[in-house]
Coordinates of C-alpha atoms in Angstrom, one line a residue:
X1 CA 16.0 7.7 8.3
X2 CA 19.5 8.5 9.6
X3 CA 20.4 5.1 10.9
X4 CA 23.4 3.4 9.2
X5 CA 23.8 -0.1 10.8
X6 CA 21.2 -2.9 10.9
X7 CA 20.9 -2.5 14.7
X8 CA 20.3 1.2 14.3
X9 CA 17.7 0.6 11.6
X10 CA 15.9 -1.9 13.7
X11 CA 15.9 0.3 16.8
X12 CA 14.7 3.3 14.9
X13 CA 12.0 1.4 13.0
X14 CA 10.4 0.2 16.2
X15 CA 10.9 3.3 18.3
X16 CA 8.1 5.5 19.5
X17 CA 7.7 8.6 17.3
X18 CA 6.1 11.9 18.2
X19 CA 2.4 11.9 17.2
X20 CA 1.4 14.4 14.5
X21 CA -1.0 17.3 15.4
X22 CA -4.7 16.6 15.2
X23 CA -5.2 19.0 12.3
X24 CA -2.8 16.9 10.2
X25 CA -4.6 13.6 11.0
X26 CA -7.9 15.2 10.0
X27 CA -6.4 16.8 6.8
X28 CA -4.9 13.6 5.5
X29 CA -8.2 11.8 6.4
X30 CA -10.1 14.3 4.2
X31 CA -7.5 13.8 1.4
X32 CA -7.9 10.0 1.6
X33 CA -11.7 10.4 1.4
X34 CA -11.3 12.5 -1.7
X35 CA -9.2 9.8 -3.3
X36 CA -11.8 7.2 -2.5
X37 CA -14.7 9.3 -3.8
X38 CA -13.3 11.0 -6.9
X39 CA -13.2 8.7 -9.9
X40 CA -9.8 9.6 -11.4
X41 CA -7.7 9.1 -8.3
X42 CA -9.7 6.1 -7.2
X43 CA -9.0 4.2 -10.4
X44 CA -5.3 4.5 -9.7
X45 CA -5.4 4.0 -5.9
X46 CA -7.8 1.1 -6.2
X47 CA -4.8 -1.1 -7.1
X48 CA -3.7 -0.8 -3.5
X49 CA -7.1 -2.1 -2.4
X50 CA -6.8 -5.0 -4.8
X51 CA -3.4 -5.9 -3.3
X52 CA -5.0 -5.9 0.2
X53 CA -8.1 -7.8 -1.1
X54 CA -6.1 -10.6 -2.7
X55 CA -3.7 -10.7 0.3
X56 CA -6.7 -11.3 2.5
X57 CA -7.7 -14.3 0.4
X58 CA -4.1 -15.6 0.6
X59 CA -3.6 -15.2 4.3
X60 CA -6.9 -16.9 5.2
X61 CA -6.2 -19.7 2.7
X62 CA -2.9 -20.4 4.4
X63 CA -4.5 -20.2 7.9
X64 CA -7.2 -22.6 6.9
X65 CA -4.8 -25.2 5.6
X66 CA -5.1 -24.6 1.9
X67 CA -2.1 -24.6 -0.4
X68 CA -1.5 -21.3 -2.3
X69 CA -0.8 -21.6 -6.0
X70 CA -0.4 -17.9 -6.8
X71 CA -1.9 -14.4 -7.1
X72 CA -2.6 -12.4 -10.2
X73 CA -3.3 -8.7 -10.2
X74 CA -4.8 -7.1 -13.3
X75 CA -4.7 -3.6 -14.8
X76 CA -8.5 -3.3 -14.4
X77 CA -7.9 -3.5 -10.6
X78 CA -9.4 -7.0 -10.5
X79 CA -7.4 -9.9 -9.1
X80 CA -7.4 -13.7 -8.6
X81 CA -6.0 -15.8 -5.8
X82 CA -5.7 -19.5 -6.5
X83 CA -5.4 -22.1 -3.8
X84 CA -5.7 -25.9 -3.6
X85 CA -7.7 -27.8 -1.1
X86 CA -11.3 -28.9 -0.4
X87 CA -13.6 -27.2 -2.8
X88 CA -16.2 -26.8 0.0
X89 CA -16.2 -26.4 3.8
X90 CA -15.3 -23.7 6.3
X91 CA -11.8 -23.2 5.0
X92 CA -13.1 -22.4 1.5
X93 CA -15.9 -20.2 2.8
X94 CA -13.5 -18.2 5.0
X95 CA -11.0 -17.8 2.2
X96 CA -13.6 -16.4 -0.3
X97 CA -15.2 -14.2 2.4
X98 CA -12.0 -12.6 3.4
X99 CA -11.3 -10.4 0.4
X100 CA -13.8 -7.6 0.6
X101 CA -13.3 -7.1 4.4
X102 CA -9.5 -7.2 4.4
X103 CA -8.7 -3.6 3.4
X104 CA -10.7 -2.0 6.2
X105 CA -9.4 -4.6 8.7
X106 CA -5.8 -3.9 7.7
X107 CA -6.6 -0.2 8.1
X108 CA -7.9 -0.9 11.6
X109 CA -4.7 -2.9 12.5
X110 CA -2.6 -0.1 11.2
X111 CA -4.5 2.3 13.5
X112 CA -3.5 0.2 16.5
X113 CA 0.2 0.9 15.6
X114 CA -0.4 4.6 15.0
X115 CA -2.2 5.2 18.3
X116 CA 0.9 3.8 19.9
X117 CA 3.0 6.1 17.8
X118 CA 4.8 3.3 15.9
X119 CA 4.8 5.2 12.6
X120 CA 8.0 3.9 11.1
X121 CA 7.2 0.4 12.3
X122 CA 3.9 0.5 10.3
X123 CA 5.7 1.6 7.2
X124 CA 8.4 -1.1 7.5
X125 CA 5.9 -3.8 8.3
X126 CA 4.0 -2.8 5.2
X127 CA 7.1 -3.3 3.1
X128 CA 7.7 -6.8 4.6
X129 CA 4.1 -7.8 3.9
X130 CA 4.4 -6.6 0.3
X131 CA 7.7 -8.4 -0.1
X132 CA 6.2 -11.7 1.1
X133 CA 3.2 -11.2 -1.2
X134 CA 5.6 -10.6 -4.1
X135 CA 6.7 -14.2 -3.9
X136 CA 3.2 -15.3 -4.8
X137 CA 2.6 -13.0 -7.7
X138 CA 2.3 -14.8 -11.0
X139 CA 2.0 -12.0 -13.6
X140 CA 3.9 -9.0 -14.8
X141 CA 1.3 -6.4 -13.9
X142 CA 1.0 -7.9 -10.4
X143 CA 4.8 -7.6 -9.9
X144 CA 4.8 -4.0 -11.1
X145 CA 1.9 -3.1 -8.8
X146 CA 3.4 -4.7 -5.7
X147 CA 6.9 -3.5 -6.3
X148 CA 5.7 0.0 -7.1
X149 CA 3.6 0.2 -3.9
X150 CA 6.5 -1.1 -1.8
X151 CA 8.9 1.3 -3.5
X152 CA 6.8 4.3 -2.6
X153 CA 6.5 3.2 1.1
X154 CA 10.3 2.5 1.2
X155 CA 11.2 5.9 -0.2
X156 CA 9.0 7.7 2.2
X157 CA 10.3 5.7 5.2
X158 CA 13.9 6.1 4.3
X159 CA 14.4 9.5 2.7
X160 CA 11.8 11.8 4.3
X161 CA 11.6 13.5 7.6
X162 CA 9.4 12.3 10.5
X163 CA 6.7 14.8 9.7
X164 CA 6.3 13.5 6.1
X165 CA 6.4 9.9 7.3
X166 CA 3.6 10.6 9.8
X167 CA 1.4 12.3 7.2
X168 CA 2.0 9.5 4.7
X169 CA 1.3 6.7 7.3
X170 CA -1.9 8.4 8.4
X171 CA -3.0 9.0 4.9
X172 CA -2.3 5.3 3.9
X173 CA -4.2 4.1 7.0
X174 CA -7.2 6.4 6.4
X175 CA -7.3 5.3 2.8
X176 CA -7.4 1.6 3.6
X177 CA -10.0 2.2 6.3
X178 CA -12.3 4.2 4.0
X179 CA -11.5 2.3 0.8
X180 CA -13.0 -0.9 1.9
X181 CA -16.6 0.4 1.6
X182 CA -16.7 1.6 -2.0
X183 CA -15.8 -1.8 -3.6
X184 CA -18.8 -3.4 -1.9
X185 CA -21.1 -0.9 -3.7
X186 CA -19.2 -1.6 -6.9
X187 CA -19.7 -5.3 -6.4
X188 CA -23.4 -5.0 -6.1
X189 CA -23.6 -2.6 -9.0
X190 CA -21.7 -5.0 -11.2
X191 CA -23.9 -7.9 -10.1
X192 CA -27.0 -5.9 -11.1
X193 CA -25.6 -4.9 -14.5
X194 CA -23.9 -8.1 -15.5
X195 CA -24.1 -11.0 -13.0
X196 CA -20.9 -13.0 -12.7
X197 CA -20.8 -16.4 -11.1
X198 CA -17.2 -15.7 -10.3
X199 CA -17.8 -12.8 -7.9
X200 CA -17.0 -13.5 -4.3
X201 CA -20.6 -13.0 -3.3
X202 CA -21.8 -15.5 -5.9
X203 CA -19.1 -18.0 -5.0
X204 CA -20.2 -17.8 -1.4
X205 CA -23.9 -18.3 -2.5
X206 CA -22.8 -21.6 -4.1
X207 CA -20.8 -22.6 -1.0
X208 CA -23.4 -21.7 1.6
X209 CA -26.8 -21.5 -0.1
X210 CA -27.2 -17.9 1.2
X211 CA -28.1 -15.4 -1.5
X212 CA -25.3 -13.3 -2.9
X213 CA -26.9 -10.1 -1.8
X214 CA -26.7 -11.4 1.8
X215 CA -23.0 -11.7 1.4
X216 CA -22.8 -8.2 -0.1
X217 CA -24.6 -6.9 3.0
X218 CA -22.2 -8.8 5.2
X219 CA -19.2 -7.2 3.5
X220 CA -20.8 -3.7 3.8
X221 CA -21.8 -4.1 7.5
X222 CA -18.4 -5.4 8.5
X223 CA -16.6 -2.6 6.7
X224 CA -18.8 0.1 8.0
X225 CA -18.4 -1.2 11.6
X226 CA -14.6 -1.5 11.2
X227 CA -14.4 2.0 9.7
X228 CA -16.5 3.5 12.5
X229 CA -14.3 1.8 15.1
X230 CA -11.2 3.1 13.3
X231 CA -12.4 6.7 13.2
X232 CA -13.3 6.6 16.8
X233 CA -9.8 5.3 17.7
X234 CA -8.1 7.9 15.6
X235 CA -10.2 10.9 16.7
X236 CA -11.1 10.1 20.3

């Protein structure tokens, strides 16, 4: 980014950029799919999914009138968002249900910026969201994870040419869009191997009476539908 004053930065961040060629959009989409599918890269990249997952819990908790206590992110890519309020009711149900569908939904929202060629705006809005989330983090690993992710986005947005920014923004968006599906399969596999009353699906079972597997199916259907919509918007 060549801007030097705040006004220049603001104007450049929200200006319209030249869209990348279709081959590049497809290429970074394939790269994102590889990261999601291959175990090694996925174990590292899944930390970003956890940030989005817990961020979803946090945003919906606030919107439903609950009081946020804090967020903890762990090195095994699990996380916990703690909020205060009624232990039952629509607000609690929505808060718990938000986590697994948030990454794909964030990816779809990012696509709405990309199809309008607001590439730099997407990167800077991501930094602002991560900065806001950082205020709620309550453990060291969580701070490192959020700061590290934000630092990568900042370095790309500030020091790289427009072509690299576009490739990164589309890769980041593809990844979030596609990465929402795999954790749902992991959730059900974990529930089959070692049932946990603390999983989102099982918490929702206690809150609503619907079986946990119904909630797993709900997460999967929503994420597949959102992903299909995002692919259509990107490619057609």
